[in-house]
Short mmCIF file of C-alpha atoms in Angstrom, two decimals:
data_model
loop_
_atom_site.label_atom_id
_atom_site.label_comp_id
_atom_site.label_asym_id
_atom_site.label_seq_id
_atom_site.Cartn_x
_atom_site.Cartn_y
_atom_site.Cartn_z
CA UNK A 1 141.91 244.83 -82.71
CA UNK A 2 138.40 244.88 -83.31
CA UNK A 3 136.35 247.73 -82.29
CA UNK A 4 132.89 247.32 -79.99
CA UNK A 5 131.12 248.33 -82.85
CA UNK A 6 132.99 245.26 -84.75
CA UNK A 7 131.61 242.90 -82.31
CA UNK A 8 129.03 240.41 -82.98
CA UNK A 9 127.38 239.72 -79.37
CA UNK A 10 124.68 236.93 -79.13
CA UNK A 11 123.03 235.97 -75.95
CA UNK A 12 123.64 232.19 -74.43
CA UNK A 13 119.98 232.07 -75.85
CA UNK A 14 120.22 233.22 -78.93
CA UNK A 15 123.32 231.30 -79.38
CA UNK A 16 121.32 227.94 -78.86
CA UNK A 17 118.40 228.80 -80.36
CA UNK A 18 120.79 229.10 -83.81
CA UNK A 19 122.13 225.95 -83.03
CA UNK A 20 118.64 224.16 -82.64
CA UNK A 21 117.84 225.47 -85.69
CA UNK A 22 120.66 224.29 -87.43
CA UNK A 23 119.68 220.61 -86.56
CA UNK A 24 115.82 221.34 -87.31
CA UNK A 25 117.30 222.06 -91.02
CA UNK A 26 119.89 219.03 -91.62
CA UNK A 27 117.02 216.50 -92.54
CA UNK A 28 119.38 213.38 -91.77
CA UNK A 29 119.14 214.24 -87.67
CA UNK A 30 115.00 214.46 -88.07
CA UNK A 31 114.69 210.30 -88.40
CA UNK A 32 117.44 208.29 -87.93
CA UNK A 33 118.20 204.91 -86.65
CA UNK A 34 121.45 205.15 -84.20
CA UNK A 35 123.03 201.93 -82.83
CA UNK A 36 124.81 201.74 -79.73
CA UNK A 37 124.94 200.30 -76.25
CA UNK A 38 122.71 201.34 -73.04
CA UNK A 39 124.38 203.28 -70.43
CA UNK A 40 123.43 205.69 -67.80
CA UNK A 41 119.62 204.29 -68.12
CA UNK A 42 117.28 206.74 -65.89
CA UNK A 43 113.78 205.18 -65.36
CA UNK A 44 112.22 208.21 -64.42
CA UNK A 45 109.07 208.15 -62.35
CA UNK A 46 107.39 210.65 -64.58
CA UNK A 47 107.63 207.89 -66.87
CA UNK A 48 110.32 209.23 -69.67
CA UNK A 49 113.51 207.36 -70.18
CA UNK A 50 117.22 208.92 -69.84
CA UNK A 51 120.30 206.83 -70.78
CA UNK A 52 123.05 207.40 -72.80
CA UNK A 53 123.93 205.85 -75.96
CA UNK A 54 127.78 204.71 -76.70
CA UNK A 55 130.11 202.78 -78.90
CA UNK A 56 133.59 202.39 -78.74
CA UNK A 57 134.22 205.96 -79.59
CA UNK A 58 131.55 208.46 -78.31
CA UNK A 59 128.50 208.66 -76.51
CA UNK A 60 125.58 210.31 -77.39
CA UNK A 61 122.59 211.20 -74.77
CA UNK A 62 119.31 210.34 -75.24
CA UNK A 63 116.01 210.48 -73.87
CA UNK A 64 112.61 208.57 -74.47
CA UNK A 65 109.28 210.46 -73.34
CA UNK A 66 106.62 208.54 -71.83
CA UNK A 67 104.18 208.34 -74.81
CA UNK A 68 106.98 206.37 -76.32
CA UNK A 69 108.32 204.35 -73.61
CA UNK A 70 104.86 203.22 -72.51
CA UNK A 71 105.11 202.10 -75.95
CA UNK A 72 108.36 200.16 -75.53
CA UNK A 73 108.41 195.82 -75.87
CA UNK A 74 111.26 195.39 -73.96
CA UNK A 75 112.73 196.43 -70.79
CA UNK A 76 115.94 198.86 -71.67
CA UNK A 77 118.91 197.97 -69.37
CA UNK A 78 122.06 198.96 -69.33
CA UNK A 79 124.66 197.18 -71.63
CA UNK A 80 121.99 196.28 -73.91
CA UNK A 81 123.27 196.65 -77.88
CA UNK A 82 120.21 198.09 -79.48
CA UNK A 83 118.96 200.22 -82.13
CA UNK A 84 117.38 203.27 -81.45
CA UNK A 85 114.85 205.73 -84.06
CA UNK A 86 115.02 209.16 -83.51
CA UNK A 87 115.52 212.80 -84.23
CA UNK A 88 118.48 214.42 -82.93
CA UNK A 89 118.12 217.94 -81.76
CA UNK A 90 118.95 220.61 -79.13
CA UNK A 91 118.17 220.89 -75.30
CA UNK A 92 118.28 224.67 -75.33
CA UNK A 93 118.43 225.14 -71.64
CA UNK A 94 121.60 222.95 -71.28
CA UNK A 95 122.74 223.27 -74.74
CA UNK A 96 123.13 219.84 -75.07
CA UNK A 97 121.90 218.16 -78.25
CA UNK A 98 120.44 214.92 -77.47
CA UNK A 99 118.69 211.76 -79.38
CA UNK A 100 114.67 211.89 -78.85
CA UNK A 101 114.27 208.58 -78.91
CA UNK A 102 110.90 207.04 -80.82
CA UNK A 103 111.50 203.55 -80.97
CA UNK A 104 114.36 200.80 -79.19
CA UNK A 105 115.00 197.30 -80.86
CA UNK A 106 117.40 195.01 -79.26
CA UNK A 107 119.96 194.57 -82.47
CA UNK A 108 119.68 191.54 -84.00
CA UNK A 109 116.43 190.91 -83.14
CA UNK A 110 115.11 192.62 -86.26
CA UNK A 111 111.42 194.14 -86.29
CA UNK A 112 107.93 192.71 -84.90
CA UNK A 113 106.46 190.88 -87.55
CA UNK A 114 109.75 188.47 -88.28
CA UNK A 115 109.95 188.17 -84.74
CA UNK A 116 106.32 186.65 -84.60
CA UNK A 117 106.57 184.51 -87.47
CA UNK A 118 109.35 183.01 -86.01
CA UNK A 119 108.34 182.66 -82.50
CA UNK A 120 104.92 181.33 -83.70
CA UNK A 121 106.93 178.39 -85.65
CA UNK A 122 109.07 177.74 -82.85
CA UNK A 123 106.45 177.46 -80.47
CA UNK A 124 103.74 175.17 -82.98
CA UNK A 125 106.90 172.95 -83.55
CA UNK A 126 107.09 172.55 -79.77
CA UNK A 127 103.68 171.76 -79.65
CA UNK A 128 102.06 174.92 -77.55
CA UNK A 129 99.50 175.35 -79.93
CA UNK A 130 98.07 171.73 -80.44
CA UNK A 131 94.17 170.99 -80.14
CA UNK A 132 95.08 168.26 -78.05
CA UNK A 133 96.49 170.12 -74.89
CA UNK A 134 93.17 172.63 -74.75
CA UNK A 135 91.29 172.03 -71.69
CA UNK A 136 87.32 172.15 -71.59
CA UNK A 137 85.64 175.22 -70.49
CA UNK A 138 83.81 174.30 -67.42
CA UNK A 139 79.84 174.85 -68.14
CA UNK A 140 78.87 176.52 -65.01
CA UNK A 141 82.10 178.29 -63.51
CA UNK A 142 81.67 179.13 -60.18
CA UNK A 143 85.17 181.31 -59.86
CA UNK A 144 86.60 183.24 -62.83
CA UNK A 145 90.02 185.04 -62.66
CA UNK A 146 90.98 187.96 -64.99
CA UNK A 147 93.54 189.30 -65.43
CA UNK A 148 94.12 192.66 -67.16
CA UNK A 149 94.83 196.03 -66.90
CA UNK A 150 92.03 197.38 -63.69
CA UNK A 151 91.65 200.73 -65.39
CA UNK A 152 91.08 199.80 -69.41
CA UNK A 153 87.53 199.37 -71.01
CA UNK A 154 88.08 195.85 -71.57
CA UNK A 155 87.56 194.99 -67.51
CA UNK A 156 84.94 196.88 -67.57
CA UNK A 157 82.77 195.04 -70.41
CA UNK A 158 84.07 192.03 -68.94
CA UNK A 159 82.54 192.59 -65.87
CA UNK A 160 78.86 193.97 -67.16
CA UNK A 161 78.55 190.77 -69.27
CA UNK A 162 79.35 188.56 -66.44
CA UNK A 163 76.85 190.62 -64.77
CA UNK A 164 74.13 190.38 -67.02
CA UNK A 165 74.97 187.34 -67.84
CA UNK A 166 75.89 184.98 -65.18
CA UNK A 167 76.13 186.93 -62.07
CA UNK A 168 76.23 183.02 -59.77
CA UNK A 169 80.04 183.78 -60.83
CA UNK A 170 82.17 185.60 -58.19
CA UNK A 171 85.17 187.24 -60.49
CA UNK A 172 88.93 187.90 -58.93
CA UNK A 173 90.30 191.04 -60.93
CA UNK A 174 94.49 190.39 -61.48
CA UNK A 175 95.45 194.31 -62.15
CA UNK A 176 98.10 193.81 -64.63
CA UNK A 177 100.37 195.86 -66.99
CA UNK A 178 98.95 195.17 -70.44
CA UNK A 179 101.78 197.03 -72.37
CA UNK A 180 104.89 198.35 -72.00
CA UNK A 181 107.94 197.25 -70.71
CA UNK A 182 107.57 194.60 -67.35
CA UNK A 183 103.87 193.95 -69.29
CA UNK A 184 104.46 190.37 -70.17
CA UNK A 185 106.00 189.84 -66.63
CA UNK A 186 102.78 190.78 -65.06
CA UNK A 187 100.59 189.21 -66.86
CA UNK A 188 102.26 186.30 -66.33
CA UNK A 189 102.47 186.75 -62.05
CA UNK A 190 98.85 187.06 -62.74
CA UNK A 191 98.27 183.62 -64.48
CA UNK A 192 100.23 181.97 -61.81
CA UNK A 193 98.84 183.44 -58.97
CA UNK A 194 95.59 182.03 -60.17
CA UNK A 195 97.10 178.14 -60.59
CA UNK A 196 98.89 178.96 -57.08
CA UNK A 197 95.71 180.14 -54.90
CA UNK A 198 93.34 177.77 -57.33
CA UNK A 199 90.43 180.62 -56.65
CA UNK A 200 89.72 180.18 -60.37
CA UNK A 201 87.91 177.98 -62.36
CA UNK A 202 88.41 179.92 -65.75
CA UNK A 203 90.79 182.78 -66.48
CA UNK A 204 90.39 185.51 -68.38
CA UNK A 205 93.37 187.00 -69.97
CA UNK A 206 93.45 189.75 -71.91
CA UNK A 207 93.28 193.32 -72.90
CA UNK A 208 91.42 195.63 -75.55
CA UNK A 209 92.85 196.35 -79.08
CA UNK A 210 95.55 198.45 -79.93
CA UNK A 211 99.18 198.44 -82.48
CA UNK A 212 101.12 195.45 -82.55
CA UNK A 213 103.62 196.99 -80.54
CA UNK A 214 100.83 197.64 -77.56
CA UNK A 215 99.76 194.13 -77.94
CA UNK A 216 102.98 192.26 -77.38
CA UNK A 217 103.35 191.63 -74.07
CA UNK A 218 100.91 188.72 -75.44
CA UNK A 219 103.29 187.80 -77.93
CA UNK A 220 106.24 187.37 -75.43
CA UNK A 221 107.32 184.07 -75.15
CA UNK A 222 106.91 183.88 -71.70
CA UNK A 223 103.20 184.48 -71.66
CA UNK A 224 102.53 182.05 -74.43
CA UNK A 225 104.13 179.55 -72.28
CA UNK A 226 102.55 180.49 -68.97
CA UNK A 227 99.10 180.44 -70.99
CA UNK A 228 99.46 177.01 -72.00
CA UNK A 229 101.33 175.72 -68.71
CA UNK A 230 98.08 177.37 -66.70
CA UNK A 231 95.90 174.61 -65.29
CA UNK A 232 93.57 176.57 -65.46
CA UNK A 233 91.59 176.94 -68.65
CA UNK A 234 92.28 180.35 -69.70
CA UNK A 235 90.29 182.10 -72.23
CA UNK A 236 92.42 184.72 -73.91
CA UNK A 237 90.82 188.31 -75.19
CA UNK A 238 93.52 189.96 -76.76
CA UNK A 239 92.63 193.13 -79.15
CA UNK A 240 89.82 193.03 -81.75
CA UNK A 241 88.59 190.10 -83.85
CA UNK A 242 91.26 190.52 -86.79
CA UNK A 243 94.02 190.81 -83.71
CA UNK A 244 95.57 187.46 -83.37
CA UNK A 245 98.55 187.09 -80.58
CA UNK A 246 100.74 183.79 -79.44
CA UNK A 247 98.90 183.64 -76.55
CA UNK A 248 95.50 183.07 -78.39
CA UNK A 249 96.79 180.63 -80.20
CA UNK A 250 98.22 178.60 -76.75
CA UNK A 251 94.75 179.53 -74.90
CA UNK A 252 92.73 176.26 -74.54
CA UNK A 253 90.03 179.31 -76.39
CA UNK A 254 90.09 182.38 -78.01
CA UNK A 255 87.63 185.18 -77.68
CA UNK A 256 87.44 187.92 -80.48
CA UNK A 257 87.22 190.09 -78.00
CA UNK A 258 87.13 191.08 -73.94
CA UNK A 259 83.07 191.05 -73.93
CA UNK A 260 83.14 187.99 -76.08
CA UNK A 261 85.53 186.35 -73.87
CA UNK A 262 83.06 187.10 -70.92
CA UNK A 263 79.80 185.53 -72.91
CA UNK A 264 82.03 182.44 -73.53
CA UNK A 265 82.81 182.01 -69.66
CA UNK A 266 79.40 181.35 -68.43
CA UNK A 267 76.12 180.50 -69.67
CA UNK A 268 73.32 183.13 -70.35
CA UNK A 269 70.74 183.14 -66.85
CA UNK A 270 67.41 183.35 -69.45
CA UNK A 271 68.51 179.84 -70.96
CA UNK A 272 69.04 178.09 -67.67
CA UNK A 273 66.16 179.86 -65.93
CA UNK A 274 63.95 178.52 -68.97
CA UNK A 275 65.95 175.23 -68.61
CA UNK A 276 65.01 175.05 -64.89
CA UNK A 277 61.58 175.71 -65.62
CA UNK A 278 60.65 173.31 -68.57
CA UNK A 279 62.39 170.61 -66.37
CA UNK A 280 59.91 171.25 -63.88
CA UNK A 281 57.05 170.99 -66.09
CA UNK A 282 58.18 168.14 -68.15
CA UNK A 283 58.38 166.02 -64.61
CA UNK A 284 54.69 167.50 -63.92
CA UNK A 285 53.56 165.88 -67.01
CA UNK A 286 55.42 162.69 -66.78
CA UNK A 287 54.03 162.25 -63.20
CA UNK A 288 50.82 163.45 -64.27
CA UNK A 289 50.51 160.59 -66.99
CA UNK A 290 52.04 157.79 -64.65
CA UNK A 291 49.38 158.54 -62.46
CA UNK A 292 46.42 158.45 -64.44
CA UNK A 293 47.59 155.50 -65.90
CA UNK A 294 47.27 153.78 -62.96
CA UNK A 295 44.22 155.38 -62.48
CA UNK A 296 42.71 153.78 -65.13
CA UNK A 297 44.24 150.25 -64.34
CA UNK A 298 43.02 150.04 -61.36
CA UNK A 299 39.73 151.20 -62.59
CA UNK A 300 40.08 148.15 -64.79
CA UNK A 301 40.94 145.72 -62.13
CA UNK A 302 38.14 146.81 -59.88
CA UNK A 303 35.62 146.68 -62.59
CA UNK A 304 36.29 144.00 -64.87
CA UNK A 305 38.81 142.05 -62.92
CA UNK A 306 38.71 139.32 -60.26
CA UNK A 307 39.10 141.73 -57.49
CA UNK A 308 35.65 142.90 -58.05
CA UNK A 309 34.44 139.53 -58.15
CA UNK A 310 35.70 138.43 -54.98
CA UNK A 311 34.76 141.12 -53.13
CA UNK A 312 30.88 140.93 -54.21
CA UNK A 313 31.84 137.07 -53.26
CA UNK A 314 33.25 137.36 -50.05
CA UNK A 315 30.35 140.30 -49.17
CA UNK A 316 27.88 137.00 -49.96
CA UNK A 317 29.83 134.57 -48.03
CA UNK A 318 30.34 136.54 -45.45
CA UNK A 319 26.35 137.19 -44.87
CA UNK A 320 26.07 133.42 -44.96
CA UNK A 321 29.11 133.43 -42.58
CA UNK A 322 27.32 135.59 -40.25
CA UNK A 323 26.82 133.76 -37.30
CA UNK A 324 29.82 133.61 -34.81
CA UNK A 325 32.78 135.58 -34.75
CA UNK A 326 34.74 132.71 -34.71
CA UNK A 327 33.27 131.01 -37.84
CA UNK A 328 33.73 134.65 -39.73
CA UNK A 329 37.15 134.89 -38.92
CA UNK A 330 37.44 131.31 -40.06
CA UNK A 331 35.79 132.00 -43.18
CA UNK A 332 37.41 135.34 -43.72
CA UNK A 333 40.82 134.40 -43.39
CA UNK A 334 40.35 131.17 -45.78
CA UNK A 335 38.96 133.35 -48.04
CA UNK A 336 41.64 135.58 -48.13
CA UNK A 337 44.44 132.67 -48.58
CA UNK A 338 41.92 131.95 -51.67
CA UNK A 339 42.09 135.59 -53.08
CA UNK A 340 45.61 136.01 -52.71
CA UNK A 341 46.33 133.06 -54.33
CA UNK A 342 44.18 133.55 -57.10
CA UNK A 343 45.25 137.17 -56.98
CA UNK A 344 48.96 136.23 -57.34
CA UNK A 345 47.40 134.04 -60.55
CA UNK A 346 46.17 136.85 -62.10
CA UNK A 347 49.02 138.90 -61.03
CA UNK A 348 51.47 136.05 -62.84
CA UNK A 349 49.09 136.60 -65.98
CA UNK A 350 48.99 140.56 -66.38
CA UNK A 351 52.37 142.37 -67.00
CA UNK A 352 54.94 143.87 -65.60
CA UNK A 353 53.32 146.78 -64.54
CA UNK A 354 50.16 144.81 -63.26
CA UNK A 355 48.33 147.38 -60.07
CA UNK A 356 47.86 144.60 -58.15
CA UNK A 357 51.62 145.17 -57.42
CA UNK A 358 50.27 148.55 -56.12
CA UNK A 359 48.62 146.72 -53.15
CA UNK A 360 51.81 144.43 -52.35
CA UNK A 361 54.21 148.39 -52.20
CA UNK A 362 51.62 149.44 -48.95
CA UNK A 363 48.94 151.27 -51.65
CA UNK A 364 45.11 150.74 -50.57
CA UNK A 365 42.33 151.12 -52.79
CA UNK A 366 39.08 153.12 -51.51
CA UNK A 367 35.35 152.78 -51.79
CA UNK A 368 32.38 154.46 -51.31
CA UNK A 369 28.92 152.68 -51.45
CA UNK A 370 30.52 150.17 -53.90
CA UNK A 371 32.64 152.72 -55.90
CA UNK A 372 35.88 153.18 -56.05
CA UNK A 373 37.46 156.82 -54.81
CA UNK A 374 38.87 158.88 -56.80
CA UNK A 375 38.76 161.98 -55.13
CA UNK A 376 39.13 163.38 -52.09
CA UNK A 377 35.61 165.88 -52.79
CA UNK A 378 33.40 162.72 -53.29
CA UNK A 379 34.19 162.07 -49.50
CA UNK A 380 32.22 164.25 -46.87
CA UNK A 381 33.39 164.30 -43.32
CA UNK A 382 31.60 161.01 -41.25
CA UNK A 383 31.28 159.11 -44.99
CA UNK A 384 32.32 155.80 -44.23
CA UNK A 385 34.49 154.37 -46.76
CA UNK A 386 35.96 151.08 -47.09
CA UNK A 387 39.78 150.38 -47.44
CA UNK A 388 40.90 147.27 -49.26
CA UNK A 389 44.38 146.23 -48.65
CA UNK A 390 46.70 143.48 -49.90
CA UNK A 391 45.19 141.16 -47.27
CA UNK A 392 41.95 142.46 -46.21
CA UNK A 393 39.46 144.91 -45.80
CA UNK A 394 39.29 148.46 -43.23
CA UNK A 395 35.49 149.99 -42.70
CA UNK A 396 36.67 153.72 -41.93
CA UNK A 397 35.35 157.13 -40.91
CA UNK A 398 36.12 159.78 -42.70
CA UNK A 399 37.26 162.22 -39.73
CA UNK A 400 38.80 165.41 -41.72
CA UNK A 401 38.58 166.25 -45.58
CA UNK A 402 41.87 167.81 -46.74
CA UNK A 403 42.62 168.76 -50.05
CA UNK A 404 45.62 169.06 -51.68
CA UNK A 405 46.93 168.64 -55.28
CA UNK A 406 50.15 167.89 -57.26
CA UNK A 407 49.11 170.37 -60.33
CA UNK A 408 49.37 173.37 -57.78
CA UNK A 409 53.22 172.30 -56.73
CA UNK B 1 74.84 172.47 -53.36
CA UNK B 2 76.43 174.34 -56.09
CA UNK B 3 74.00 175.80 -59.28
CA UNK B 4 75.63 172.83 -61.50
CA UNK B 5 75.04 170.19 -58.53
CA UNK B 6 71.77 171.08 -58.42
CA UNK B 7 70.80 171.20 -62.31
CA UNK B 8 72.58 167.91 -62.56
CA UNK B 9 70.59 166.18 -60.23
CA UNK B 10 67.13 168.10 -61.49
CA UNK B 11 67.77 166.56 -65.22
CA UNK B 12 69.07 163.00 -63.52
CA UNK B 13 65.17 163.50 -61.62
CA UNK B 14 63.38 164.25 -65.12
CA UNK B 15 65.25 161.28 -66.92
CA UNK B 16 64.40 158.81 -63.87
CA UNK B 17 60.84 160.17 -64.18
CA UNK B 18 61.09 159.47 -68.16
CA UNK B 19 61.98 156.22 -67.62
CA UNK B 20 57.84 154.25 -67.67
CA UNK B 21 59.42 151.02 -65.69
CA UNK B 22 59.26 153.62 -62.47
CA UNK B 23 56.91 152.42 -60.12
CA UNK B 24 54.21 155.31 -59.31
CA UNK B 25 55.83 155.00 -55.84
CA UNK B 26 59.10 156.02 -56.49
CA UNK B 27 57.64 158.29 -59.43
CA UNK B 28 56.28 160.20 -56.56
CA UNK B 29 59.26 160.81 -54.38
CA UNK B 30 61.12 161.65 -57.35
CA UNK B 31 58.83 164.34 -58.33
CA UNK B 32 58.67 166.02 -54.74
CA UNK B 33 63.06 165.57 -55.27
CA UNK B 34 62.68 167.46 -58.41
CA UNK B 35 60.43 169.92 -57.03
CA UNK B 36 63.01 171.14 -54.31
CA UNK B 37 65.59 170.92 -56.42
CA UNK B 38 63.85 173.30 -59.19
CA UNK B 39 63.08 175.71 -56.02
CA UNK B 40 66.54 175.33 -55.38
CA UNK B 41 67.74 176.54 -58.40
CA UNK B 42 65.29 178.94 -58.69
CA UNK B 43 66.37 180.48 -55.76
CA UNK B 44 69.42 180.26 -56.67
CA UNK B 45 69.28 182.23 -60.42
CA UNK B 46 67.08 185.22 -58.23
CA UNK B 47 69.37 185.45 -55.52
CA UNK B 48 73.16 185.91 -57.47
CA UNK B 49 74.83 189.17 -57.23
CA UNK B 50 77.73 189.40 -59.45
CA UNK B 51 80.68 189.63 -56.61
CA UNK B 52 84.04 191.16 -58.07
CA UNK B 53 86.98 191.57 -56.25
CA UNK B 54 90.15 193.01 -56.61
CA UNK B 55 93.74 190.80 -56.07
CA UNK B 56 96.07 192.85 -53.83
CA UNK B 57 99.24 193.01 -52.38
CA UNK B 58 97.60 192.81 -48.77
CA UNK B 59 94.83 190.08 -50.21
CA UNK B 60 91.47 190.92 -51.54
CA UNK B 61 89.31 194.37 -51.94
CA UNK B 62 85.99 194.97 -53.22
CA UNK B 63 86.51 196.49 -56.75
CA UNK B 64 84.58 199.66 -58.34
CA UNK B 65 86.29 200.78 -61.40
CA UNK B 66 85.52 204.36 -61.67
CA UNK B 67 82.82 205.45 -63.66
CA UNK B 68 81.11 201.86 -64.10
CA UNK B 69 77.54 201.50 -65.02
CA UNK B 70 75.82 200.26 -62.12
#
């Protein structure tokens, strides 16, 4: 029998301490893939993952902190045959040994990149990714929907473009999960809430850049498909230029980026503002010409035309006329059947655009001792001016002097 | 009116006015059209204040994200 002295005591401590160390050294446990089934599956609110890994002969517990499960593509559940990167080593407190799990494929799935290649194939054979299917973006959106994550920087230069940009817009912000397992799911309840409530006229779907694994929710074939079954045009802003996801590739257009998928939405304000304005002065200028065109036909007419003629003639005639009122409204109105027929004559002879039109549309032409007006200063209040009209003549008073101008509109 | 309406119908006005078979009459009433609808617009592009809410469970809320440039 062994003697006190004999004894070797360790502490529960110590005892696990040597036993954590013991994994630390065997280099196999530090990385290893383990395959096995889901069981036991804890989502934790803190965010870490428990479950418990089995076959048909053991079971192994394992646990997946947050900063790796945030970074997980699918959603663990229980029964699920996966494959599972690691290092195995020692809960002291409990003396457990336990997987700390990195990384979870679903087995036979195999790793990101095949799976995108052949999703992408799939897809393009189906047709998700054809020109024809993209809808226009509308020019001057009056609604735009986004949808991504409410706290990353990619709302938030979505929103100052849209700001500085086009701010006629009024924007409905989608919070969604962006990554992570449930990510694709959200996004996706985001797109369709959109097409359901139709309070969009554009969507914005996206996030910022990031690992292929933090960008897959918008590589998921569910979002591809509920990007390309929107009615919506969406717009998607997935990453960095050089990022390329499904989803980009069903969008009906891809931005580069979130602040580039803004700038696409809606035009820039300067352009239209300058657009609004030139408008304005190219109708200014067009009216501006019509009217001293006619300006200067009419001059014509009154100088060189018959209308001057016939009104020095019926001025004569009507002195001669001057006797009776009866006789000058005999003569007047004969002579005015004999103007207005030679008038329509003349009419018949200049073109299409002849003034003497002018007079048959209600427009009068106005004169001053024997001149014709042309503006409202060579009138002073009392003048009296004469009116001529498509059938006769108006002596008037000039009772009030008012000014006002087209060029100051 | 909406922004687009209103642009539509200002460039519709300037090609009408562009076209010289207008008679000075109509040219006229066109003009004063194109005038309001230019003020329109105008007041339009001074007016807008980006409006951004956020989708909720209960509906619709105003959204600040935190530390946003104002």
């Amino acid at each position: 029998m062994a003697s006190a002295a004999e004894r070797r005591i360790a502490t529960v401590t110590q005892i696990n301490n040597f036993i954590k160390v013991l994994f630390e050294r065997t280099e196999v446990l530090g990385n290893i893939w383990v395959r096995g089934e889901i069981s036991n599956l804890k989502l934790h609110s803190s965010g870490h993952i428990y479950m418990t890994l089995k076959d048909e002969g053991a079971i192994l517990r394992a646990v997946m902190f947050k900063s790796a499960a945030s970074r997980l593509l699918l959603r663990p559940e229980n029964g699920m045959k996966v494959l599972a990167r690691g290092r195995v080593g020692v809960f002291e407190r409990d003396g457990q040994y336990q997987l700390y799990v990195e990384k979870i494929e679903e087995e036979g799935k195999g790793d990101l990149y095949r799976l995108f290649e052949e999703l992408k194939k799939k897809l393009g054979e189906e047709g998700l990714f054809d020109e024809k299917h993209k809808k226009p973006i509308p020019p001057f959106p009056v609604k735009i929907g986004i949808v991504t994550s409410p706290t990353g920087a990619a709302v938030r230069d979505i929103i100052n473009i849209l700001r500085r940009r086009w701010p006629l817009v009024e924007a409905r912000l989608y919070p969604a999960l962006v990554q992570g397992p449930g990510a694709s799911a959200s996004v996706c309840r985001g797109i369709e809430y959109f097409n359901k409530n139709k309070n969009a006229d554009v969507l914005i779907v996206g996030r910022g850049g990031g690992s292929i694994e933090d960008l897959w929710a918008f590589n998921e074939e569910q979002t591809v498909r509920a990007v390309y079954d929107s009615e919506i045009p969406v717009i998607s802003a997935v990453g960095h230029e050089t990022d390329f996801t499904l989803s980009d590739f069903a969008a009906d257009l891809r931005a580069p980026t979130p602040s580039a998928a803004a700038e696409l939405a809606v035009p820039d304000i300067k352009d239209i503002a300058s657009f609004v304005e030139s408008s304005m002065e190219r109708a200014k200028s067009l009216l501006l010409s019509k009217t001293e065109m006619r300006e200067k036909q009419l001059a014509l007419l009154s100088e060189r035309s018959s209308l001057a003629g016939f009104n020095r003639r019926i001025e004569g005639l009507m002195q001669l006329t001057d006797r009776a009122s009866d006789d000058l409204l005999r003569a007047y109105s004969s002579l005015l059947e004999k103007r207005g027929a030679l008038l329509s004559e003349s009419a018949v002879r200049l073109d299409a655009l002849s003034p003497l039109k002018v007079f048959e549309r209600g427009y009068s032409i106005s004169y001053k001792d024997g001149k014709a007006l042309k503006s409202a200063r060579d009138v002073k209040k009392g003048d009296e001016i004469t009116l001529f009209l498509k059938d006769g003549r108006v002596k008037a008073e000039a009772v009030s002097i008012e000014r006002c101008d087209i060029y100051d509109i | 009116m909406t922004f687009e309406e209103s642009l539509k119908e200002l460039e519709d006005t300037v090609k009408k006015l562009e076209n010289g078979e207008t008679p000075l009459e109509e040219a006229m009433a066109l003009f004063e059209k194109g005038v309001a609808l230019t003020k329109n617009c105008r007041k339009m592009l001074d007016e807008a204040q980006l409006k951004v809410k956020l989708i909720t469970e209960e509906g619709e809320e105003d959204f600040e994200q935190k530390g946003e440039e104002k």
